[in-house]
mmCIF file of C-alpha atoms and ligand atoms in Angstrom:
data_model
loop_
_atom_site.group_PDB
_atom_site.id
_atom_site.type_symbol
_atom_site.label_atom_id
_atom_site.label_comp_id
_atom_site.label_asym_id
_atom_site.label_seq_id
_atom_site.Cartn_x
_atom_site.Cartn_y
_atom_site.Cartn_z
ATOM 1 C CA UNK A 1 81.572 60.041 -65.071
ATOM 2 C CA UNK A 2 78.647 62.034 -63.954
ATOM 3 C CA UNK A 3 76.602 58.772 -65.567
ATOM 4 C CA UNK A 4 78.330 56.474 -63.857
ATOM 5 C CA UNK A 5 77.843 58.107 -60.453
ATOM 6 C CA UNK A 6 74.088 57.889 -60.759
ATOM 7 C CA UNK A 7 74.671 54.248 -60.809
ATOM 8 C CA UNK A 8 76.917 53.843 -58.231
ATOM 9 C CA UNK A 9 75.376 55.815 -55.400
ATOM 10 C CA UNK A 10 72.024 55.903 -54.009
ATOM 11 C CA UNK A 11 70.491 59.757 -54.600
ATOM 12 C CA UNK A 12 69.963 60.860 -51.355
ATOM 13 C CA UNK A 13 66.210 60.901 -50.067
ATOM 14 C CA UNK A 14 65.740 62.922 -46.450
ATOM 15 C CA UNK A 15 62.320 60.821 -46.854
ATOM 16 C CA UNK A 16 63.938 57.553 -46.493
ATOM 17 C CA UNK A 17 65.839 58.520 -43.159
ATOM 18 C CA UNK A 18 62.912 59.392 -41.744
ATOM 19 C CA UNK A 19 60.669 56.772 -42.238
ATOM 20 C CA UNK A 20 63.751 54.766 -41.155
ATOM 21 C CA UNK A 21 63.759 57.225 -38.059
ATOM 22 C CA UNK A 22 60.298 56.358 -38.036
ATOM 23 C CA UNK A 23 60.617 52.428 -37.871
ATOM 24 C CA UNK A 24 62.634 52.233 -35.637
ATOM 25 C CA UNK A 25 60.421 54.468 -33.215
ATOM 26 C CA UNK A 26 57.695 52.117 -33.969
ATOM 27 C CA UNK A 27 59.914 49.173 -32.898
ATOM 28 C CA UNK A 28 60.654 49.994 -29.610
ATOM 29 C CA UNK A 29 57.590 52.107 -28.591
ATOM 30 C CA UNK A 30 56.089 48.534 -29.689
ATOM 31 C CA UNK A 31 57.101 47.170 -26.429
ATOM 32 C CA UNK A 32 54.571 49.896 -24.396
ATOM 33 C CA UNK A 33 51.584 50.052 -26.277
ATOM 34 C CA UNK A 34 49.857 47.326 -24.396
ATOM 35 C CA UNK A 35 50.478 48.971 -21.055
ATOM 36 C CA UNK A 36 49.775 52.417 -22.360
ATOM 37 C CA UNK A 37 46.428 51.464 -23.616
ATOM 38 C CA UNK A 38 47.147 52.176 -27.405
ATOM 39 C CA UNK A 39 45.566 49.130 -29.125
ATOM 40 C CA UNK A 40 41.925 48.848 -29.787
ATOM 41 C CA UNK A 41 40.169 46.457 -32.114
ATOM 42 C CA UNK A 42 37.260 47.469 -34.829
ATOM 43 C CA UNK A 43 35.044 44.980 -36.137
ATOM 44 C CA UNK A 44 34.675 43.958 -39.651
ATOM 45 C CA UNK A 45 31.003 42.258 -40.904
ATOM 46 C CA UNK A 46 30.979 39.247 -42.773
ATOM 47 C CA UNK A 47 27.451 39.454 -44.281
ATOM 48 C CA UNK A 48 25.205 35.980 -46.087
ATOM 49 C CA UNK A 49 25.149 36.743 -49.439
ATOM 50 C CA UNK A 50 21.426 35.483 -49.744
ATOM 51 C CA UNK A 51 20.059 37.677 -47.191
ATOM 52 C CA UNK A 52 22.235 40.062 -45.953
ATOM 53 C CA UNK A 53 22.202 39.044 -43.092
ATOM 54 C CA UNK A 54 25.464 39.587 -40.551
ATOM 55 C CA UNK A 55 27.003 35.767 -40.250
ATOM 56 C CA UNK A 56 30.382 37.268 -38.624
ATOM 57 C CA UNK A 57 32.575 39.790 -38.210
ATOM 58 C CA UNK A 58 36.388 40.074 -38.477
ATOM 59 C CA UNK A 59 38.386 41.597 -35.306
ATOM 60 C CA UNK A 60 41.342 43.807 -36.512
ATOM 61 C CA UNK A 61 44.040 45.680 -34.173
ATOM 62 C CA UNK A 62 44.406 49.368 -34.525
ATOM 63 C CA UNK A 63 47.502 50.880 -32.764
ATOM 64 C CA UNK A 64 47.219 54.758 -31.992
ATOM 65 C CA UNK A 65 50.952 55.765 -31.692
ATOM 66 C CA UNK A 66 51.195 59.134 -29.422
ATOM 67 C CA UNK A 67 53.253 61.116 -31.778
ATOM 68 C CA UNK A 68 52.949 58.673 -35.149
ATOM 69 C CA UNK A 69 48.730 58.518 -35.181
ATOM 70 C CA UNK A 70 48.025 55.243 -36.492
ATOM 71 C CA UNK A 71 50.369 52.809 -37.447
ATOM 72 C CA UNK A 72 49.242 49.322 -40.094
ATOM 73 C CA UNK A 73 48.895 45.918 -38.315
ATOM 74 C CA UNK A 74 50.665 45.141 -41.354
ATOM 75 C CA UNK A 75 53.620 47.407 -40.648
ATOM 76 C CA UNK A 76 54.061 46.373 -36.680
ATOM 77 C CA UNK A 77 52.548 43.107 -36.497
ATOM 78 C CA UNK A 78 55.362 41.217 -38.027
ATOM 79 C CA UNK A 79 57.313 43.226 -35.645
ATOM 80 C CA UNK A 80 55.537 42.017 -32.621
ATOM 81 C CA UNK A 81 56.338 38.299 -34.256
ATOM 82 C CA UNK A 82 59.753 39.106 -34.113
ATOM 83 C CA UNK A 83 60.557 39.991 -30.733
ATOM 84 C CA UNK A 84 57.704 37.643 -29.444
ATOM 85 C CA UNK A 85 55.017 40.455 -28.460
ATOM 86 C CA UNK A 86 52.419 38.782 -30.728
ATOM 87 C CA UNK A 87 51.557 36.075 -27.833
ATOM 88 C CA UNK A 88 50.808 39.202 -25.379
ATOM 89 C CA UNK A 89 49.020 41.066 -27.837
ATOM 90 C CA UNK A 90 46.899 38.246 -29.416
ATOM 91 C CA UNK A 91 46.136 37.529 -26.071
ATOM 92 C CA UNK A 92 44.709 40.755 -25.373
ATOM 93 C CA UNK A 93 43.135 40.823 -28.901
ATOM 94 C CA UNK A 94 41.321 37.911 -28.194
ATOM 95 C CA UNK A 95 40.032 38.701 -24.558
ATOM 96 C CA UNK A 96 38.874 42.006 -25.896
ATOM 97 C CA UNK A 97 36.973 41.081 -28.728
ATOM 98 C CA UNK A 98 35.538 37.905 -26.817
ATOM 99 C CA UNK A 99 34.192 39.920 -23.801
ATOM 100 C CA UNK A 100 32.785 43.077 -26.660
ATOM 101 C CA UNK A 101 31.051 39.874 -28.576
ATOM 102 C CA UNK A 102 29.898 38.822 -24.668
ATOM 103 C CA UNK A 103 28.549 42.293 -24.129
ATOM 104 C CA UNK A 104 26.260 42.598 -27.061
ATOM 105 C CA UNK A 105 24.904 39.388 -26.636
ATOM 106 C CA UNK A 106 23.684 40.107 -23.043
ATOM 107 C CA UNK A 107 22.277 43.550 -24.421
ATOM 108 C CA UNK A 108 20.198 41.604 -27.073
ATOM 109 C CA UNK A 109 21.700 41.697 -29.633
ATOM 110 C CA UNK A 110 21.415 39.667 -33.182
ATOM 111 C CA UNK A 111 24.454 36.710 -32.371
ATOM 112 C CA UNK A 112 27.021 36.246 -34.812
ATOM 113 C CA UNK A 113 30.707 34.391 -35.031
ATOM 114 C CA UNK A 114 33.538 36.849 -33.788
ATOM 115 C CA UNK A 115 36.386 35.774 -35.675
ATOM 116 C CA UNK A 116 39.820 36.422 -34.200
ATOM 117 C CA UNK A 117 43.636 36.277 -36.235
ATOM 118 C CA UNK A 118 46.306 34.182 -34.782
ATOM 119 C CA UNK A 119 49.720 34.511 -36.043
ATOM 120 C CA UNK A 120 51.955 31.389 -37.318
ATOM 121 C CA UNK A 121 53.802 32.728 -33.868
ATOM 122 C CA UNK A 122 50.707 32.322 -31.719
ATOM 123 C CA UNK A 123 50.313 28.954 -33.007
ATOM 124 C CA UNK A 124 53.594 27.830 -32.181
ATOM 125 C CA UNK A 125 53.620 29.073 -28.357
ATOM 126 C CA UNK A 126 53.174 26.218 -25.763
ATOM 127 C CA UNK A 127 50.301 27.513 -23.654
ATOM 128 C CA UNK A 128 48.170 28.034 -26.571
ATOM 129 C CA UNK A 129 44.965 26.035 -26.137
ATOM 130 C CA UNK A 130 45.016 26.935 -22.491
ATOM 131 C CA UNK A 131 44.554 30.791 -22.887
ATOM 132 C CA UNK A 132 41.989 30.099 -25.644
ATOM 133 C CA UNK A 133 40.185 27.706 -22.851
ATOM 134 C CA UNK A 134 40.701 30.589 -20.352
ATOM 135 C CA UNK A 135 39.588 33.930 -22.604
ATOM 136 C CA UNK A 136 36.302 31.739 -23.008
ATOM 137 C CA UNK A 137 35.846 31.066 -19.573
ATOM 138 C CA UNK A 138 36.080 34.795 -18.340
ATOM 139 C CA UNK A 139 34.714 36.448 -20.920
ATOM 140 C CA UNK A 140 31.524 34.098 -20.722
ATOM 141 C CA UNK A 141 31.471 33.861 -24.811
ATOM 142 C CA UNK A 142 29.958 30.680 -26.406
ATOM 143 C CA UNK A 143 32.811 28.583 -28.277
ATOM 144 C CA UNK A 144 30.298 27.924 -30.910
ATOM 145 C CA UNK A 145 30.464 31.851 -31.525
ATOM 146 C CA UNK A 146 33.731 32.077 -31.911
ATOM 147 C CA UNK A 147 36.497 31.530 -34.632
ATOM 148 C CA UNK A 148 40.255 31.390 -35.357
ATOM 149 C CA UNK A 149 41.654 32.478 -38.477
ATOM 150 C CA UNK A 150 44.824 31.040 -39.410
ATOM 151 C CA UNK A 151 46.675 31.162 -42.431
ATOM 152 C CA UNK A 152 47.961 28.273 -44.563
ATOM 153 C CA UNK A 153 51.551 29.512 -44.489
ATOM 154 C CA UNK A 154 51.927 28.443 -40.912
ATOM 155 C CA UNK A 155 50.068 25.212 -41.722
ATOM 156 C CA UNK A 156 52.550 24.170 -44.244
ATOM 157 C CA UNK A 157 55.244 24.588 -42.114
ATOM 158 C CA UNK A 158 54.515 21.603 -40.006
ATOM 159 C CA UNK A 159 51.657 19.361 -41.141
ATOM 160 C CA UNK A 160 51.885 16.881 -38.615
ATOM 161 C CA UNK A 161 52.057 19.462 -35.468
ATOM 162 C CA UNK A 162 49.686 21.387 -37.461
ATOM 163 C CA UNK A 163 46.707 19.023 -38.031
ATOM 164 C CA UNK A 164 46.872 17.867 -34.027
ATOM 165 C CA UNK A 165 46.915 21.529 -32.878
ATOM 166 C CA UNK A 166 44.198 22.150 -35.097
ATOM 167 C CA UNK A 167 41.883 19.214 -34.053
ATOM 168 C CA UNK A 168 42.368 20.171 -30.465
ATOM 169 C CA UNK A 169 41.257 23.902 -31.001
ATOM 170 C CA UNK A 170 38.005 21.921 -32.399
ATOM 171 C CA UNK A 171 38.008 20.133 -29.416
ATOM 172 C CA UNK A 172 37.380 23.145 -27.646
ATOM 173 C CA UNK A 173 34.302 23.555 -29.472
ATOM 174 C CA UNK A 174 35.052 27.184 -31.356
ATOM 175 C CA UNK A 175 35.513 27.334 -35.302
ATOM 176 C CA UNK A 176 38.336 27.399 -38.046
ATOM 177 C CA UNK A 177 38.857 29.310 -41.021
ATOM 178 C CA UNK A 178 41.746 29.323 -43.009
ATOM 179 C CA UNK A 179 42.454 32.501 -44.317
ATOM 180 C CA UNK A 180 44.228 34.308 -47.450
ATOM 181 C CA UNK A 181 43.417 31.582 -49.536
ATOM 182 C CA UNK A 182 45.506 30.508 -52.331
ATOM 183 C CA UNK A 183 47.897 32.742 -51.340
ATOM 184 C CA UNK A 184 50.531 29.954 -50.009
ATOM 185 C CA UNK A 185 51.231 27.039 -51.897
ATOM 186 C CA UNK A 186 48.490 24.564 -50.112
ATOM 187 C CA UNK A 187 47.082 22.120 -52.495
ATOM 188 C CA UNK A 188 43.656 21.246 -52.718
ATOM 189 C CA UNK A 189 43.733 17.752 -51.670
ATOM 190 C CA UNK A 190 45.749 18.811 -48.809
ATOM 191 C CA UNK A 191 42.494 21.041 -48.104
ATOM 192 C CA UNK A 192 40.182 17.577 -47.205
ATOM 193 C CA UNK A 193 42.541 16.871 -44.221
ATOM 194 C CA UNK A 194 42.392 19.881 -42.645
ATOM 195 C CA UNK A 195 39.303 20.579 -39.527
ATOM 196 C CA UNK A 196 38.736 23.950 -41.328
ATOM 197 C CA UNK A 197 35.157 25.128 -41.111
ATOM 198 C CA UNK A 198 35.846 28.080 -43.733
ATOM 199 C CA UNK A 199 37.896 28.653 -46.089
ATOM 200 C CA UNK A 200 38.638 32.838 -46.412
ATOM 201 C CA UNK A 201 39.337 33.497 -50.573
ATOM 202 C CA UNK A 202 42.050 36.520 -50.628
ATOM 203 C CA UNK A 203 41.418 39.688 -51.995
ATOM 204 C CA UNK A 204 44.012 39.124 -54.695
ATOM 205 C CA UNK A 205 41.433 36.308 -56.516
ATOM 206 C CA UNK A 206 38.562 38.542 -55.972
ATOM 207 C CA UNK A 207 40.510 41.714 -57.804
ATOM 208 C CA UNK A 208 41.181 39.269 -60.470
ATOM 209 C CA UNK A 209 37.606 37.784 -60.803
ATOM 210 C CA UNK A 210 36.926 40.739 -63.840
ATOM 211 C CA UNK A 211 39.622 40.805 -65.653
ATOM 212 C CA UNK A 212 40.916 36.848 -66.227
ATOM 213 C CA UNK A 213 38.596 34.181 -67.370
ATOM 214 C CA UNK A 214 41.004 31.629 -65.672
ATOM 215 C CA UNK A 215 40.988 33.274 -62.328
ATOM 216 C CA UNK A 216 37.365 33.172 -62.429
ATOM 217 C CA UNK A 217 37.152 29.466 -63.044
ATOM 218 C CA UNK A 218 39.725 28.940 -60.526
ATOM 219 C CA UNK A 219 37.406 30.875 -58.039
ATOM 220 C CA UNK A 220 34.523 28.638 -59.414
ATOM 221 C CA UNK A 221 36.377 25.348 -58.608
ATOM 222 C CA UNK A 222 37.103 26.475 -55.009
ATOM 223 C CA UNK A 223 34.112 27.437 -54.117
ATOM 224 C CA UNK A 224 32.821 24.128 -55.815
ATOM 225 C CA UNK A 225 35.120 22.446 -53.791
ATOM 226 C CA UNK A 226 34.972 23.720 -50.298
ATOM 227 C CA UNK A 227 31.039 22.938 -50.419
ATOM 228 C CA UNK A 228 31.969 19.260 -51.580
ATOM 229 C CA UNK A 229 34.154 19.336 -48.203
ATOM 230 C CA UNK A 230 31.256 21.054 -46.087
ATOM 231 C CA UNK A 231 33.020 24.245 -45.971
ATOM 232 C CA UNK A 232 31.809 27.799 -46.130
ATOM 233 C CA UNK A 233 33.234 30.402 -48.504
ATOM 234 C CA UNK A 234 33.921 34.071 -47.533
ATOM 235 C CA UNK A 235 35.259 36.388 -50.500
ATOM 236 C CA UNK A 236 37.768 39.080 -48.713
ATOM 237 C CA UNK A 237 38.420 42.644 -49.856
ATOM 238 C CA UNK A 238 34.947 42.851 -52.195
ATOM 239 C CA UNK A 239 34.942 46.176 -53.304
ATOM 240 C CA UNK A 240 32.632 46.654 -56.139
ATOM 241 C CA UNK A 241 29.135 45.407 -57.340
ATOM 242 C CA UNK A 242 30.415 43.300 -60.304
ATOM 243 C CA UNK A 243 32.854 41.476 -57.754
ATOM 244 C CA UNK A 244 29.776 40.856 -55.568
ATOM 245 C CA UNK A 245 27.371 40.188 -58.313
ATOM 246 C CA UNK A 246 30.154 37.738 -59.517
ATOM 247 C CA UNK A 247 31.053 35.861 -56.358
ATOM 248 C CA UNK A 248 26.886 35.610 -55.355
ATOM 249 C CA UNK A 249 26.412 33.974 -58.655
ATOM 250 C CA UNK A 250 29.290 31.702 -58.073
ATOM 251 C CA UNK A 251 27.104 30.434 -54.949
ATOM 252 C CA UNK A 252 29.978 32.463 -52.606
ATOM 253 C CA UNK A 253 28.301 31.922 -48.735
ATOM 254 C CA UNK A 254 29.797 35.443 -47.378
ATOM 255 C CA UNK A 255 30.727 38.766 -48.173
ATOM 256 C CA UNK A 256 33.173 40.949 -46.601
ATOM 257 C CA UNK A 257 35.004 44.013 -47.772
ATOM 258 C CA UNK A 258 34.480 47.561 -48.119
ATOM 259 C CA UNK A 259 31.578 47.420 -50.537
ATOM 260 C CA UNK A 260 29.415 46.299 -47.409
ATOM 261 C CA UNK A 261 31.242 47.780 -45.237
ATOM 262 C CA UNK A 262 35.075 48.533 -43.683
ATOM 263 C CA UNK A 263 36.319 47.788 -40.272
ATOM 264 C CA UNK A 264 34.369 49.812 -37.717
ATOM 265 C CA UNK A 265 34.579 51.024 -34.439
ATOM 266 C CA UNK A 266 32.135 49.050 -31.367
ATOM 267 C CA UNK A 267 29.771 52.149 -31.313
ATOM 268 C CA UNK A 268 29.629 51.666 -35.374
ATOM 269 C CA UNK A 269 28.676 48.042 -35.294
ATOM 270 C CA UNK A 270 26.571 47.629 -33.171
ATOM 271 C CA UNK A 271 24.906 49.648 -35.056
ATOM 272 C CA UNK A 272 25.081 47.809 -38.194
ATOM 273 C CA UNK A 273 23.941 45.164 -35.971
ATOM 274 C CA UNK A 274 20.426 46.930 -35.073
ATOM 275 C CA UNK A 275 20.368 47.895 -38.837
ATOM 276 C CA UNK A 276 20.568 44.260 -40.979
ATOM 277 C CA UNK A 277 19.975 43.166 -43.123
ATOM 278 C CA UNK A 278 23.140 45.680 -45.126
ATOM 279 C CA UNK A 279 22.487 44.586 -48.851
HETATM 280 P P1 LIG B 301 43.674 39.955 -42.854
HETATM 281 O O1 LIG B 301 44.005 38.675 -41.708
HETATM 282 O O2 LIG B 301 43.952 39.214 -44.327
HETATM 283 O O3 LIG B 301 42.611 40.633 -43.026
HETATM 284 C C1 LIG B 301 41.651 41.549 -43.986
HETATM 285 C C2 LIG B 301 42.839 43.308 -43.995
HETATM 286 O O4 LIG B 301 41.964 43.559 -45.467
HETATM 287 C C3 LIG B 301 42.152 44.061 -42.894
HETATM 288 O O5 LIG B 301 43.318 45.074 -43.286
HETATM 289 C C4 LIG B 301 41.335 44.710 -43.669
HETATM 290 O O6 LIG B 301 40.881 46.283 -43.051
HETATM 291 C C5 LIG B 301 41.474 44.900 -44.825
HETATM 292 N N1 LIG B 301 39.870 44.844 -46.039
HETATM 293 C C6 LIG B 301 39.103 44.253 -45.742
HETATM 294 N N2 LIG B 301 38.194 44.677 -46.384
HETATM 295 C C7 LIG B 301 38.827 45.480 -47.775
HETATM 296 C C8 LIG B 301 38.781 45.629 -49.201
HETATM 297 O O7 LIG B 301 37.569 45.564 -49.397
HETATM 298 N N3 LIG B 301 39.591 46.135 -49.975
HETATM 299 C C9 LIG B 301 40.851 46.116 -49.269
HETATM 300 N N4 LIG B 301 42.124 47.029 -50.021
HETATM 301 N N5 LIG B 301 41.544 45.945 -48.093
HETATM 302 C C10 LIG B 301 40.479 45.379 -47.238
HETATM 303 P P2 LIG B 301 44.238 45.433 -41.868
HETATM 304 O O8 LIG B 301 42.948 45.901 -40.667
HETATM 305 O O9 LIG B 301 45.156 46.828 -42.220
HETATM 306 O O10 LIG B 301 44.800 44.046 -41.523
HETATM 307 C C11 LIG B 301 46.328 43.636 -42.032
HETATM 308 C C12 LIG B 301 46.406 42.660 -41.444
HETATM 309 O O11 LIG B 301 47.161 42.392 -40.410
HETATM 310 C C13 LIG B 301 45.735 41.351 -41.250
HETATM 311 O O12 LIG B 301 45.078 40.677 -42.759
HETATM 312 C C14 LIG B 301 46.187 40.694 -40.799
HETATM 313 O O13 LIG B 301 47.337 39.775 -41.251
HETATM 314 C C15 LIG B 301 46.835 41.725 -39.719
HETATM 315 N N6 LIG B 301 46.241 41.884 -38.588
HETATM 316 C C16 LIG B 301 45.567 42.565 -38.243
HETATM 317 N N7 LIG B 301 44.728 42.257 -36.990
HETATM 318 C C17 LIG B 301 45.160 41.382 -36.090
HETATM 319 C C18 LIG B 301 45.557 40.834 -35.353
HETATM 320 O O14 LIG B 301 44.850 41.400 -34.140
HETATM 321 N N8 LIG B 301 46.265 39.707 -34.567
HETATM 322 C C19 LIG B 301 47.296 39.206 -35.861
HETATM 323 N N9 LIG B 301 47.637 37.629 -35.684
HETATM 324 N N10 LIG B 301 47.127 39.751 -37.160
HETATM 325 C C20 LIG B 301 46.352 40.557 -37.440
HETATM 326 CA CA1 LIG B 302 42.177 37.411 -41.037
HETATM 327 CA CA1 LIG B 303 42.733 37.551 -44.618
HETATM 328 CA CA1 LIG B 304 45.799 39.094 -45.777
#
């Protein structure tokens, strides 16, 4: 019957085909994006709740495709992790951001902690330590002003290996942040073993703060416990005044999100550095 057919055959959707074709184009063009100079880095400030000054900035990768325009890292980073390109791309981001940061410092702008994302795949690569050391040397960035953001999903895969790698990274003098906290499975107990300096509370928790008393209490406990462990706490994806006020009252250290500023071009970030405090 007509009715049954509706369930058996998917409806033909031209936009589905278009999306699939786009994804295939993106996947194959990713191989050339570096040499075609299509990547850039934007910077999003992390600001002190107490005085509105920029304590850090997260480097975020952007790809402008010749015909498709801007492509989200949420789309192409997982592809780059699958095909191995993430190692070269990640190295490019680190070198670009570290060099930029050193330029700003030489220009006499206020110093801040530069954060760069590391994907799980990069953390499994043998040459990671050498790569990080060599980029610090060539860019001239002060290693104490560099922070690498790692996610807990990676850490849980092989705890012993992860721990020794993180300790080696720390021995270079850089800082480590645990990204997207709350989205994986790491227990609070396990957290005390990690040599991380900063914990980033995932946006999903920030969104729930106003709605759920349980979430509110959870975030309060996470902040307290992090402080007990000597860690700084950054709240990600803060978009509203209410979220801002709640997190501030919970003694969260730093705020990152559209409420303060979206990720911006180097020129705009420079203006932010020159126009502090931001709140
Ligand atoms: P992430 O590391 O969790 O980065 C934060 C994401 O949240 C960024 O998305 C940022 O633009 C967005 N964001 C910041 N403030 C707000 C806010 O107030 N509201 C909302 N809704 N979103 C906000 P973006 O730039 O699209 O990056 C997405 C993800 O792609 C990143 O998530 C990270 O996992 C990955 N990524 C981006 N750049 C790199 C990179 O250079 N290397 C690696 N390995 N991954 C990267
Ligand atoms: Ca991040
Ligand atoms: Ca994050
Ligand atoms: Ca994320």
